[in-house]
Amino acid sequence: MKKILTNGPFFIVTAALLWAVDGVFRISLAALPPAVTVFYSDLFGFIALLLIASKWFGDLRKMTRKEWIAIAIVALFSEALGTILYTAALQMTQFLPYSVVVILEQQLQPIFGIISASILLKEKISKHFVIWALVAIVAVYFATFKNLTVDTQTGSQTILAAVLAITSGIMWGSSTAISKFVLNKVNVLTVTSERFSLGALFALFFIIPFHQTHALFHLTQIQIWTLIAITLSTGMVATAIYYYGLKRTPARVSSICELAFPAGAIFIDYFLYHTTLSLTQFVGFLILIYAMFQVTKKEASQSVTTTKKLSKAKQ
């Protein structure tokens, strides 16, 4: 049990699998503007943290201006704008699960995450990591798209939707390294609380100018309970679990572990909506699991070696 609790990738994969369930909850929220959904899911998450984990307040004193700027960037560009753009892109393609939007966002996000980890955190990218990261990214393509078919015939707005998806992928991918930078200074609940409080605030910047304030005060009972369910599962709880894992894992490795999200979505689609998996999807899933294992195994080996060297140095 102790080994599991110190295994960062395990928690990242757990959070990614929770995110895979998120789409099931959001079906009943389709009538709401994306910014309104982001506002309430972030607000409810922040309120929950205030009620159950108020001790994170004391950790705010450790943060410098750099950490505040970093978490503000994550809240604005990843939590608020990234989610809004991705949702808007899906709306343009009629929420088709195998559209060009999905492939661009899912395939490019880990690439941006690895690049930002190298630039912002100075993480070294080994040849072993590059090989298995590429294998994992290709495997996601096989696992996500049935018979390797991507639907690009989604109307005249496909190109615009693709641009929004790419932008969203850059924002989400880069937020991994930026969040890791803040986590090196403060605890998990502090970063989670700041991300959700600022995310709700920034969501208002998109609600008010687009005259969507009426939607803030006309939620149905089903929508309210759905937002609460998201908060306690795929929203705040999943993010806290993710940050717990990220604090113990290099950002570049986390970017690969997050690929469990699209793989998990495929199996949810299979069990919940009885969509038959193709042979290519099943093979892709197996290859993805093996590639993730290779990446995390190598990282664990390097961590053990570093710990032994530090112990000898102290002696």
PDB file of C-alpha atoms in Angstrom:
ATOM      1  CA  MET A   1       0.000   0.000   0.000  1.00  0.00           C
ATOM      2  CA  LYS A   2       2.834   2.399   0.846  1.00  0.00           C
ATOM      3  CA  LYS A   3       4.392   1.775  -2.570  1.00  0.00           C
ATOM      4  CA  ILE A   4       1.095   2.551  -4.326  1.00  0.00           C
ATOM      5  CA  LEU A   5       0.601   5.785  -2.373  1.00  0.00           C
ATOM      6  CA  THR A   6       4.020   7.048  -3.501  1.00  0.00           C
ATOM      7  CA  ASN A   7       3.526   5.976  -7.118  1.00  0.00           C
ATOM      8  CA  GLY A   8       2.645   9.198  -8.936  1.00  0.00           C
ATOM      9  CA  PRO A   9       1.719   7.652 -12.318  1.00  0.00           C
ATOM     10  CA  PHE A  10      -0.903   5.458 -10.615  1.00  0.00           C
ATOM     11  CA  PHE A  11      -2.813   8.555  -9.469  1.00  0.00           C
ATOM     12  CA  ILE A  12      -2.437  10.300 -12.818  1.00  0.00           C
ATOM     13  CA  VAL A  13      -3.920   7.298 -14.611  1.00  0.00           C
ATOM     14  CA  THR A  14      -6.725   7.168 -12.014  1.00  0.00           C
ATOM     15  CA  ALA A  15      -7.552  10.841 -12.634  1.00  0.00           C
ATOM     16  CA  ALA A  16      -7.424  10.309 -16.407  1.00  0.00           C
ATOM     17  CA  LEU A  17      -9.898   7.422 -16.144  1.00  0.00           C
ATOM     18  CA  LEU A  18     -12.223   9.643 -14.103  1.00  0.00           C
ATOM     19  CA  TRP A  19     -12.002  12.324 -16.795  1.00  0.00           C
ATOM     20  CA  ALA A  20     -13.073   9.687 -19.300  1.00  0.00           C
ATOM     21  CA  VAL A  21     -16.407   9.448 -17.450  1.00  0.00           C
ATOM     22  CA  ASP A  22     -16.888  13.215 -17.613  1.00  0.00           C
ATOM     23  CA  GLY A  23     -18.597  13.124 -20.992  1.00  0.00           C
ATOM     24  CA  VAL A  24     -21.351  10.893 -19.609  1.00  0.00           C
ATOM     25  CA  PHE A  25     -22.264  13.527 -17.023  1.00  0.00           C
ATOM     26  CA  ARG A  26     -22.148  16.429 -19.457  1.00  0.00           C
ATOM     27  CA  ILE A  27     -24.861  15.059 -21.740  1.00  0.00           C
ATOM     28  CA  SER A  28     -27.522  16.687 -19.568  1.00  0.00           C
ATOM     29  CA  LEU A  29     -25.539  19.973 -19.647  1.00  0.00           C
ATOM     30  CA  ALA A  30     -25.504  20.300 -23.445  1.00  0.00           C
ATOM     31  CA  ALA A  31     -28.074  23.112 -23.313  1.00  0.00           C
ATOM     32  CA  LEU A  32     -25.793  25.279 -21.173  1.00  0.00           C
ATOM     33  CA  PRO A  33     -23.147  27.564 -22.712  1.00  0.00           C
ATOM     34  CA  PRO A  34     -19.683  26.003 -22.157  1.00  0.00           C
ATOM     35  CA  ALA A  35     -18.522  28.966 -20.060  1.00  0.00           C
ATOM     36  CA  VAL A  36     -21.482  28.563 -17.683  1.00  0.00           C
ATOM     37  CA  THR A  37     -20.682  24.880 -17.197  1.00  0.00           C
ATOM     38  CA  VAL A  38     -17.054  25.765 -16.437  1.00  0.00           C
ATOM     39  CA  PHE A  39     -18.121  28.512 -14.007  1.00  0.00           C
ATOM     40  CA  TYR A  40     -20.373  26.313 -11.890  1.00  0.00           C
ATOM     41  CA  SER A  41     -18.183  23.207 -11.910  1.00  0.00           C
ATOM     42  CA  ASP A  42     -15.221  25.327 -10.758  1.00  0.00           C
ATOM     43  CA  LEU A  43     -17.278  27.285  -8.223  1.00  0.00           C
ATOM     44  CA  PHE A  44     -18.725  24.118  -6.665  1.00  0.00           C
ATOM     45  CA  GLY A  45     -15.245  22.598  -6.521  1.00  0.00           C
ATOM     46  CA  PHE A  46     -13.834  25.629  -4.748  1.00  0.00           C
ATOM     47  CA  ILE A  47     -16.721  25.684  -2.247  1.00  0.00           C
ATOM     48  CA  ALA A  48     -16.179  21.990  -1.494  1.00  0.00           C
ATOM     49  CA  LEU A  49     -12.497  22.616  -0.777  1.00  0.00           C
ATOM     50  CA  LEU A  50     -13.377  25.522   1.522  1.00  0.00           C
ATOM     51  CA  LEU A  51     -15.647  23.234   3.539  1.00  0.00           C
ATOM     52  CA  ILE A  52     -13.442  20.150   3.788  1.00  0.00           C
ATOM     53  CA  ALA A  53      -9.874  21.389   3.504  1.00  0.00           C
ATOM     54  CA  SER A  54      -9.555  24.952   4.731  1.00  0.00           C
ATOM     55  CA  LYS A  55      -6.003  24.360   6.044  1.00  0.00           C
ATOM     56  CA  TRP A  56      -4.593  25.080   2.579  1.00  0.00           C
ATOM     57  CA  PHE A  57      -5.027  28.796   3.362  1.00  0.00           C
ATOM     58  CA  GLY A  58      -1.787  28.789   5.356  1.00  0.00           C
ATOM     59  CA  ASP A  59       0.143  27.560   2.353  1.00  0.00           C
ATOM     60  CA  LEU A  60      -0.594  30.713   0.375  1.00  0.00           C
ATOM     61  CA  ARG A  61       2.193  32.551   2.196  1.00  0.00           C
ATOM     62  CA  LYS A  62       4.783  30.301   0.540  1.00  0.00           C
ATOM     63  CA  MET A  63       3.829  31.463  -2.937  1.00  0.00           C
ATOM     64  CA  THR A  64       5.885  34.086  -4.717  1.00  0.00           C
ATOM     65  CA  ARG A  65       4.661  36.275  -7.546  1.00  0.00           C
ATOM     66  CA  LYS A  66       5.953  33.689 -10.029  1.00  0.00           C
ATOM     67  CA  GLU A  67       3.737  30.970  -8.554  1.00  0.00           C
ATOM     68  CA  TRP A  68       0.705  33.254  -8.560  1.00  0.00           C
ATOM     69  CA  ILE A  69       1.267  34.171 -12.207  1.00  0.00           C
ATOM     70  CA  ALA A  70       1.751  30.496 -13.093  1.00  0.00           C
ATOM     71  CA  ILE A  71      -1.480  29.285 -11.465  1.00  0.00           C
ATOM     72  CA  ALA A  72      -3.371  32.243 -12.954  1.00  0.00           C
ATOM     73  CA  ILE A  73      -2.154  31.173 -16.405  1.00  0.00           C
ATOM     74  CA  VAL A  74      -3.346  27.599 -15.763  1.00  0.00           C
ATOM     75  CA  ALA A  75      -6.739  28.815 -14.553  1.00  0.00           C
ATOM     76  CA  LEU A  76      -7.257  31.190 -17.460  1.00  0.00           C
ATOM     77  CA  PHE A  77      -5.875  29.242 -20.395  1.00  0.00           C
ATOM     78  CA  SER A  78      -6.418  25.635 -19.314  1.00  0.00           C
ATOM     79  CA  GLU A  79      -9.282  25.544 -16.827  1.00  0.00           C
ATOM     80  CA  ALA A  80     -11.415  28.233 -18.460  1.00  0.00           C
ATOM     81  CA  LEU A  81     -10.476  29.040 -22.059  1.00  0.00           C
ATOM     82  CA  GLY A  82      -9.124  25.588 -23.003  1.00  0.00           C
ATOM     83  CA  THR A  83     -12.303  23.827 -21.895  1.00  0.00           C
ATOM     84  CA  ILE A  84     -14.521  26.422 -23.583  1.00  0.00           C
ATOM     85  CA  LEU A  85     -12.659  26.152 -26.902  1.00  0.00           C
ATOM     86  CA  TYR A  86     -12.703  22.354 -26.886  1.00  0.00           C
ATOM     87  CA  THR A  87     -16.412  22.249 -26.109  1.00  0.00           C
ATOM     88  CA  ALA A  88     -17.106  24.803 -28.848  1.00  0.00           C
ATOM     89  CA  ALA A  89     -15.086  22.710 -31.303  1.00  0.00           C
ATOM     90  CA  LEU A  90     -17.117  19.628 -30.447  1.00  0.00           C
ATOM     91  CA  GLN A  91     -20.344  21.582 -30.947  1.00  0.00           C
ATOM     92  CA  MET A  92     -19.165  22.531 -34.436  1.00  0.00           C
ATOM     93  CA  THR A  93     -18.743  18.846 -35.286  1.00  0.00           C
ATOM     94  CA  GLN A  94     -22.035  17.752 -33.710  1.00  0.00           C
ATOM     95  CA  PHE A  95     -20.176  16.064 -30.818  1.00  0.00           C
ATOM     96  CA  LEU A  96     -19.021  13.239 -33.077  1.00  0.00           C
ATOM     97  CA  PRO A  97     -16.618  11.112 -30.968  1.00  0.00           C
ATOM     98  CA  TYR A  98     -14.378  10.235 -33.910  1.00  0.00           C
ATOM     99  CA  SER A  99     -14.149  13.675 -35.523  1.00  0.00           C
ATOM    100  CA  VAL A 100     -10.980  15.545 -36.477  1.00  0.00           C
ATOM    101  CA  VAL A 101     -11.393  17.588 -33.269  1.00  0.00           C
ATOM    102  CA  VAL A 102     -10.800  14.564 -31.055  1.00  0.00           C
ATOM    103  CA  ILE A 103      -7.720  13.337 -32.881  1.00  0.00           C
ATOM    104  CA  LEU A 104      -6.054  16.750 -32.977  1.00  0.00           C
ATOM    105  CA  GLU A 105      -6.617  17.447 -29.282  1.00  0.00           C
ATOM    106  CA  GLN A 106      -5.796  13.966 -27.970  1.00  0.00           C
ATOM    107  CA  GLN A 107      -2.752  13.403 -30.168  1.00  0.00           C
ATOM    108  CA  LEU A 108      -1.184  16.846 -29.808  1.00  0.00           C
ATOM    109  CA  GLN A 109      -1.769  17.491 -26.100  1.00  0.00           C
ATOM    110  CA  PRO A 110       0.964  15.105 -24.838  1.00  0.00           C
ATOM    111  CA  ILE A 111       3.394  16.485 -27.416  1.00  0.00           C
ATOM    112  CA  PHE A 112       2.880  20.022 -26.111  1.00  0.00           C
ATOM    113  CA  GLY A 113       3.133  18.691 -22.555  1.00  0.00           C
ATOM    114  CA  ILE A 114       6.517  17.071 -23.220  1.00  0.00           C
ATOM    115  CA  ILE A 115       7.855  20.139 -25.031  1.00  0.00           C
ATOM    116  CA  SER A 116       6.761  22.491 -22.235  1.00  0.00           C
ATOM    117  CA  ALA A 117       8.287  20.181 -19.603  1.00  0.00           C
ATOM    118  CA  SER A 118      11.598  20.347 -21.432  1.00  0.00           C
ATOM    119  CA  ILE A 119      11.510  24.130 -21.885  1.00  0.00           C
ATOM    120  CA  LEU A 120       9.908  25.334 -18.646  1.00  0.00           C
ATOM    121  CA  LEU A 121      11.144  22.698 -16.180  1.00  0.00           C
ATOM    122  CA  LYS A 122      14.375  21.723 -17.935  1.00  0.00           C
ATOM    123  CA  GLU A 123      13.410  18.059 -17.795  1.00  0.00           C
ATOM    124  CA  LYS A 124      15.771  15.856 -19.777  1.00  0.00           C
ATOM    125  CA  ILE A 125      14.137  13.877 -22.562  1.00  0.00           C
ATOM    126  CA  SER A 126      15.984  10.583 -23.078  1.00  0.00           C
ATOM    127  CA  LYS A 127      16.009   8.528 -26.270  1.00  0.00           C
ATOM    128  CA  HIS A 128      14.173   5.737 -24.418  1.00  0.00           C
ATOM    129  CA  PHE A 129      11.413   8.135 -23.410  1.00  0.00           C
ATOM    130  CA  VAL A 130      11.031   9.601 -26.912  1.00  0.00           C
ATOM    131  CA  ILE A 131      10.663   6.139 -28.469  1.00  0.00           C
ATOM    132  CA  TRP A 132       8.001   4.912 -26.055  1.00  0.00           C
ATOM    133  CA  ALA A 133       6.216   8.273 -25.986  1.00  0.00           C
ATOM    134  CA  LEU A 134       5.827   8.095 -29.771  1.00  0.00           C
ATOM    135  CA  VAL A 135       4.616   4.500 -29.496  1.00  0.00           C
ATOM    136  CA  ALA A 136       2.030   5.573 -26.889  1.00  0.00           C
ATOM    137  CA  ILE A 137       0.773   8.484 -29.015  1.00  0.00           C
ATOM    138  CA  VAL A 138       0.392   6.288 -32.089  1.00  0.00           C
ATOM    139  CA  ALA A 139      -1.303   3.602 -29.967  1.00  0.00           C
ATOM    140  CA  VAL A 140      -3.899   6.148 -28.832  1.00  0.00           C
ATOM    141  CA  TYR A 141      -4.790   6.760 -32.462  1.00  0.00           C
ATOM    142  CA  PHE A 142      -5.353   3.017 -32.945  1.00  0.00           C
ATOM    143  CA  ALA A 143      -7.332   2.721 -29.698  1.00  0.00           C
ATOM    144  CA  THR A 144      -9.507   5.778 -30.271  1.00  0.00           C
ATOM    145  CA  PHE A 145     -10.562   5.442 -33.877  1.00  0.00           C
ATOM    146  CA  LYS A 146     -12.466   2.356 -34.907  1.00  0.00           C
ATOM    147  CA  ASN A 147     -10.849   0.743 -37.953  1.00  0.00           C
ATOM    148  CA  LEU A 148      -8.514   3.766 -38.077  1.00  0.00           C
ATOM    149  CA  THR A 149     -11.313   5.898 -39.542  1.00  0.00           C
ATOM    150  CA  VAL A 150     -11.506   9.605 -38.707  1.00  0.00           C
ATOM    151  CA  ASP A 151     -14.635  11.571 -39.580  1.00  0.00           C
ATOM    152  CA  THR A 152     -13.566  14.783 -41.318  1.00  0.00           C
ATOM    153  CA  GLN A 153     -16.916  15.388 -43.031  1.00  0.00           C
ATOM    154  CA  THR A 154     -18.423  17.434 -40.237  1.00  0.00           C
ATOM    155  CA  GLY A 155     -19.626  20.486 -42.077  1.00  0.00           C
ATOM    156  CA  SER A 156     -18.162  23.761 -43.236  1.00  0.00           C
ATOM    157  CA  GLN A 157     -16.809  24.621 -39.779  1.00  0.00           C
ATOM    158  CA  THR A 158     -14.424  21.647 -39.612  1.00  0.00           C
ATOM    159  CA  ILE A 159     -11.326  23.768 -40.239  1.00  0.00           C
ATOM    160  CA  LEU A 160     -12.286  26.283 -37.538  1.00  0.00           C
ATOM    161  CA  ALA A 161     -13.074  23.423 -35.148  1.00  0.00           C
ATOM    162  CA  ALA A 162      -9.635  21.927 -35.862  1.00  0.00           C
ATOM    163  CA  VAL A 163      -7.949  25.245 -35.043  1.00  0.00           C
ATOM    164  CA  LEU A 164      -9.865  25.472 -31.756  1.00  0.00           C
ATOM    165  CA  ALA A 165      -8.886  21.878 -30.903  1.00  0.00           C
ATOM    166  CA  ILE A 166      -5.205  22.555 -31.585  1.00  0.00           C
ATOM    167  CA  THR A 167      -5.340  25.695 -29.434  1.00  0.00           C
ATOM    168  CA  SER A 168      -7.011  23.763 -26.641  1.00  0.00           C
ATOM    169  CA  GLY A 169      -4.375  21.026 -26.885  1.00  0.00           C
ATOM    170  CA  ILE A 170      -1.586  23.584 -26.531  1.00  0.00           C
ATOM    171  CA  MET A 171      -3.227  25.088 -23.461  1.00  0.00           C
ATOM    172  CA  TRP A 172      -3.948  21.784 -21.724  1.00  0.00           C
ATOM    173  CA  GLY A 173      -0.585  20.285 -22.607  1.00  0.00           C
ATOM    174  CA  SER A 174       1.390  23.279 -21.391  1.00  0.00           C
ATOM    175  CA  SER A 175      -0.592  23.472 -18.138  1.00  0.00           C
ATOM    176  CA  THR A 176       0.984  20.193 -16.974  1.00  0.00           C
ATOM    177  CA  ALA A 177       4.462  21.720 -16.755  1.00  0.00           C
ATOM    178  CA  ILE A 178       3.175  25.015 -15.338  1.00  0.00           C
ATOM    179  CA  SER A 179       1.167  23.214 -12.640  1.00  0.00           C
ATOM    180  CA  LYS A 180       4.217  21.108 -11.801  1.00  0.00           C
ATOM    181  CA  PHE A 181       6.198  24.326 -11.279  1.00  0.00           C
ATOM    182  CA  VAL A 182       3.686  25.511  -8.660  1.00  0.00           C
ATOM    183  CA  LEU A 183       3.405  22.065  -7.030  1.00  0.00           C
ATOM    184  CA  ASN A 184       7.135  22.126  -6.355  1.00  0.00           C
ATOM    185  CA  LYS A 185       6.463  24.972  -3.900  1.00  0.00           C
ATOM    186  CA  VAL A 186       3.043  24.303  -2.314  1.00  0.00           C
ATOM    187  CA  ASN A 187       0.725  21.393  -1.560  1.00  0.00           C
ATOM    188  CA  VAL A 188      -1.859  19.737  -3.771  1.00  0.00           C
ATOM    189  CA  LEU A 189      -4.972  21.279  -2.209  1.00  0.00           C
ATOM    190  CA  THR A 190      -3.545  24.785  -2.488  1.00  0.00           C
ATOM    191  CA  VAL A 191      -2.989  24.474  -6.235  1.00  0.00           C
ATOM    192  CA  THR A 192      -6.380  22.802  -6.727  1.00  0.00           C
ATOM    193  CA  SER A 193      -8.191  25.515  -4.764  1.00  0.00           C
ATOM    194  CA  GLU A 194      -6.490  28.336  -6.635  1.00  0.00           C
ATOM    195  CA  ARG A 195      -7.118  26.727 -10.004  1.00  0.00           C
ATOM    196  CA  PHE A 196     -10.846  26.351  -9.351  1.00  0.00           C
ATOM    197  CA  SER A 197     -11.399  29.731  -7.704  1.00  0.00           C
ATOM    198  CA  LEU A 198      -9.577  31.603 -10.471  1.00  0.00           C
ATOM    199  CA  GLY A 199     -11.148  29.353 -13.118  1.00  0.00           C
ATOM    200  CA  ALA A 200     -14.639  30.351 -11.983  1.00  0.00           C
ATOM    201  CA  LEU A 201     -13.633  34.020 -12.010  1.00  0.00           C
ATOM    202  CA  PHE A 202     -12.161  33.838 -15.513  1.00  0.00           C
ATOM    203  CA  ALA A 203     -15.227  31.987 -16.790  1.00  0.00           C
ATOM    204  CA  LEU A 204     -17.252  35.101 -15.983  1.00  0.00           C
ATOM    205  CA  PHE A 205     -15.030  37.039 -18.395  1.00  0.00           C
ATOM    206  CA  PHE A 206     -16.475  34.875 -21.171  1.00  0.00           C
ATOM    207  CA  ILE A 207     -20.040  34.796 -19.858  1.00  0.00           C
ATOM    208  CA  ILE A 208     -20.692  38.513 -19.427  1.00  0.00           C
ATOM    209  CA  PRO A 209     -19.384  39.850 -22.789  1.00  0.00           C
ATOM    210  CA  PHE A 210     -21.341  37.182 -24.696  1.00  0.00           C
ATOM    211  CA  HIS A 211     -24.552  37.996 -22.805  1.00  0.00           C
ATOM    212  CA  GLN A 212     -24.903  34.519 -21.272  1.00  0.00           C
ATOM    213  CA  THR A 213     -25.679  35.701 -17.744  1.00  0.00           C
ATOM    214  CA  HIS A 214     -29.311  34.593 -18.081  1.00  0.00           C
ATOM    215  CA  ALA A 215     -28.111  30.975 -18.180  1.00  0.00           C
ATOM    216  CA  LEU A 216     -26.462  31.427 -14.776  1.00  0.00           C
ATOM    217  CA  PHE A 217     -29.848  31.789 -13.082  1.00  0.00           C
ATOM    218  CA  HIS A 218     -31.936  29.276 -14.999  1.00  0.00           C
ATOM    219  CA  LEU A 219     -30.443  25.923 -14.090  1.00  0.00           C
ATOM    220  CA  THR A 220     -32.739  22.922 -13.917  1.00  0.00           C
ATOM    221  CA  GLN A 221     -32.653  20.557 -10.960  1.00  0.00           C
ATOM    222  CA  ILE A 222     -31.016  17.880 -13.110  1.00  0.00           C
ATOM    223  CA  GLN A 223     -28.301  20.311 -14.200  1.00  0.00           C
ATOM    224  CA  ILE A 224     -27.561  21.328 -10.608  1.00  0.00           C
ATOM    225  CA  TRP A 225     -27.232  17.722  -9.448  1.00  0.00           C
ATOM    226  CA  THR A 226     -25.102  16.904 -12.479  1.00  0.00           C
ATOM    227  CA  LEU A 227     -22.725  19.757 -11.679  1.00  0.00           C
ATOM    228  CA  ILE A 228     -22.469  18.525  -8.085  1.00  0.00           C
ATOM    229  CA  ALA A 229     -21.764  14.995  -9.356  1.00  0.00           C
ATOM    230  CA  ILE A 230     -19.024  16.360 -11.632  1.00  0.00           C
ATOM    231  CA  THR A 231     -17.497  18.259  -8.702  1.00  0.00           C
ATOM    232  CA  LEU A 232     -17.306  15.132  -6.537  1.00  0.00           C
ATOM    233  CA  SER A 233     -15.937  12.864  -9.258  1.00  0.00           C
ATOM    234  CA  THR A 234     -14.535  14.071 -12.561  1.00  0.00           C
ATOM    235  CA  GLY A 235     -14.027  17.704 -11.533  1.00  0.00           C
ATOM    236  CA  MET A 236     -12.418  18.820  -8.302  1.00  0.00           C
ATOM    237  CA  VAL A 237     -11.779  15.308  -6.948  1.00  0.00           C
ATOM    238  CA  ALA A 238     -10.147  14.095 -10.178  1.00  0.00           C
ATOM    239  CA  THR A 239      -8.009  17.245 -10.371  1.00  0.00           C
ATOM    240  CA  ALA A 240      -6.812  16.833  -6.773  1.00  0.00           C
ATOM    241  CA  ILE A 241      -5.921  13.192  -7.475  1.00  0.00           C
ATOM    242  CA  TYR A 242      -4.113  14.277 -10.636  1.00  0.00           C
ATOM    243  CA  TYR A 243      -2.112  16.940  -8.813  1.00  0.00           C
ATOM    244  CA  TYR A 244      -1.202  14.434  -6.084  1.00  0.00           C
ATOM    245  CA  GLY A 245       0.281  12.229  -8.786  1.00  0.00           C
ATOM    246  CA  LEU A 246       1.867  15.105 -10.714  1.00  0.00           C
ATOM    247  CA  LYS A 247       3.681  16.299  -7.582  1.00  0.00           C
ATOM    248  CA  ARG A 248       5.458  12.904  -7.530  1.00  0.00           C
ATOM    249  CA  THR A 249       5.945  12.512 -11.271  1.00  0.00           C
ATOM    250  CA  PRO A 250       7.950  14.386 -13.932  1.00  0.00           C
ATOM    251  CA  ALA A 251       5.678  16.424 -16.184  1.00  0.00           C
ATOM    252  CA  ARG A 252       6.876  14.608 -19.317  1.00  0.00           C
ATOM    253  CA  VAL A 253       5.854  11.228 -17.825  1.00  0.00           C
ATOM    254  CA  SER A 254       2.534  12.653 -16.673  1.00  0.00           C
ATOM    255  CA  SER A 255       1.759  13.721 -20.260  1.00  0.00           C
ATOM    256  CA  ILE A 256       2.006  10.082 -21.348  1.00  0.00           C
ATOM    257  CA  CYS A 257       0.025   8.720 -18.390  1.00  0.00           C
ATOM    258  CA  GLU A 258      -2.804  11.122 -19.262  1.00  0.00           C
ATOM    259  CA  LEU A 259      -3.336   9.116 -22.445  1.00  0.00           C
ATOM    260  CA  ALA A 260      -5.327   6.735 -20.261  1.00  0.00           C
ATOM    261  CA  PHE A 261      -8.144   9.264 -20.719  1.00  0.00           C
ATOM    262  CA  PRO A 262      -8.995   8.492 -24.378  1.00  0.00           C
ATOM    263  CA  ALA A 263      -8.349   4.776 -23.847  1.00  0.00           C
ATOM    264  CA  GLY A 264     -10.747   4.754 -20.890  1.00  0.00           C
ATOM    265  CA  ALA A 265     -13.363   6.622 -22.920  1.00  0.00           C
ATOM    266  CA  ILE A 266     -13.350   3.837 -25.507  1.00  0.00           C
ATOM    267  CA  PHE A 267     -14.175   1.188 -22.911  1.00  0.00           C
ATOM    268  CA  ILE A 268     -16.847   3.365 -21.313  1.00  0.00           C
ATOM    269  CA  ASP A 269     -18.385   3.678 -24.766  1.00  0.00           C
ATOM    270  CA  TYR A 270     -18.227  -0.112 -25.075  1.00  0.00           C
ATOM    271  CA  PHE A 271     -19.768  -1.011 -21.703  1.00  0.00           C
ATOM    272  CA  LEU A 272     -22.259   1.869 -21.398  1.00  0.00           C
ATOM    273  CA  TYR A 273     -23.360   2.352 -24.997  1.00  0.00           C
ATOM    274  CA  HIS A 274     -22.534  -1.139 -26.283  1.00  0.00           C
ATOM    275  CA  THR A 275     -20.260   0.083 -29.040  1.00  0.00           C
ATOM    276  CA  THR A 276     -18.276  -2.848 -30.390  1.00  0.00           C
ATOM    277  CA  LEU A 277     -14.495  -2.535 -30.249  1.00  0.00           C
ATOM    278  CA  SER A 278     -12.592  -3.255 -33.438  1.00  0.00           C
ATOM    279  CA  LEU A 279      -9.422  -5.344 -33.543  1.00  0.00           C
ATOM    280  CA  THR A 280      -7.298  -2.240 -34.155  1.00  0.00           C
ATOM    281  CA  GLN A 281      -8.757  -0.557 -31.063  1.00  0.00           C
ATOM    282  CA  PHE A 282      -8.046  -3.554 -28.854  1.00  0.00           C
ATOM    283  CA  VAL A 283      -4.481  -3.884 -30.155  1.00  0.00           C
ATOM    284  CA  GLY A 284      -3.924  -0.150 -29.758  1.00  0.00           C
ATOM    285  CA  PHE A 285      -5.119  -0.300 -26.157  1.00  0.00           C
ATOM    286  CA  LEU A 286      -2.709  -3.136 -25.305  1.00  0.00           C
ATOM    287  CA  ILE A 287       0.214  -1.330 -26.953  1.00  0.00           C
ATOM    288  CA  LEU A 288      -0.664   1.882 -25.080  1.00  0.00           C
ATOM    289  CA  ILE A 289      -0.635   0.087 -21.712  1.00  0.00           C
ATOM    290  CA  TYR A 290       2.739  -1.483 -22.507  1.00  0.00           C
ATOM    291  CA  ALA A 291       4.218   1.835 -23.676  1.00  0.00           C
ATOM    292  CA  MET A 292       3.026   3.602 -20.511  1.00  0.00           C
ATOM    293  CA  PHE A 293       4.572   0.777 -18.463  1.00  0.00           C
ATOM    294  CA  GLN A 294       7.912   1.214 -20.228  1.00  0.00           C
ATOM    295  CA  VAL A 295       7.919   4.973 -19.619  1.00  0.00           C
ATOM    296  CA  THR A 296       7.017   4.735 -15.925  1.00  0.00           C
ATOM    297  CA  LYS A 297       9.295   1.730 -15.321  1.00  0.00           C
ATOM    298  CA  LYS A 298      12.321   3.617 -16.616  1.00  0.00           C
ATOM    299  CA  GLU A 299      11.399   6.673 -14.564  1.00  0.00           C
ATOM    300  CA  ALA A 300      11.020   4.576 -11.382  1.00  0.00           C
ATOM    301  CA  SER A 301      14.430   3.021 -12.003  1.00  0.00           C
ATOM    302  CA  GLN A 302      16.032   6.435 -12.390  1.00  0.00           C
ATOM    303  CA  SER A 303      14.343   7.678  -9.193  1.00  0.00           C
ATOM    304  CA  VAL A 304      15.710   4.746  -7.186  1.00  0.00           C
ATOM    305  CA  THR A 305      19.217   5.368  -8.547  1.00  0.00           C
ATOM    306  CA  THR A 306      19.022   9.065  -7.662  1.00  0.00           C
ATOM    307  CA  THR A 307      17.802   8.277  -4.126  1.00  0.00           C
ATOM    308  CA  LYS A 308      20.694   5.863  -3.545  1.00  0.00           C
ATOM    309  CA  LYS A 309      23.208   8.448  -4.747  1.00  0.00           C
ATOM    310  CA  LEU A 310      21.773  11.078  -2.416  1.00  0.00           C
ATOM    311  CA  SER A 311      21.885   8.634   0.515  1.00  0.00           C
ATOM    312  CA  LYS A 312      25.552   7.830  -0.144  1.00  0.00           C
ATOM    313  CA  ALA A 313      26.373  11.526  -0.445  1.00  0.00           C
ATOM    314  CA  LYS A 314      24.822  12.210   2.970  1.00  0.00           C
ATOM    315  CA  GLN A 315      26.835   9.391   4.529  1.00  0.00           C
TER     316      GLN A 315
END
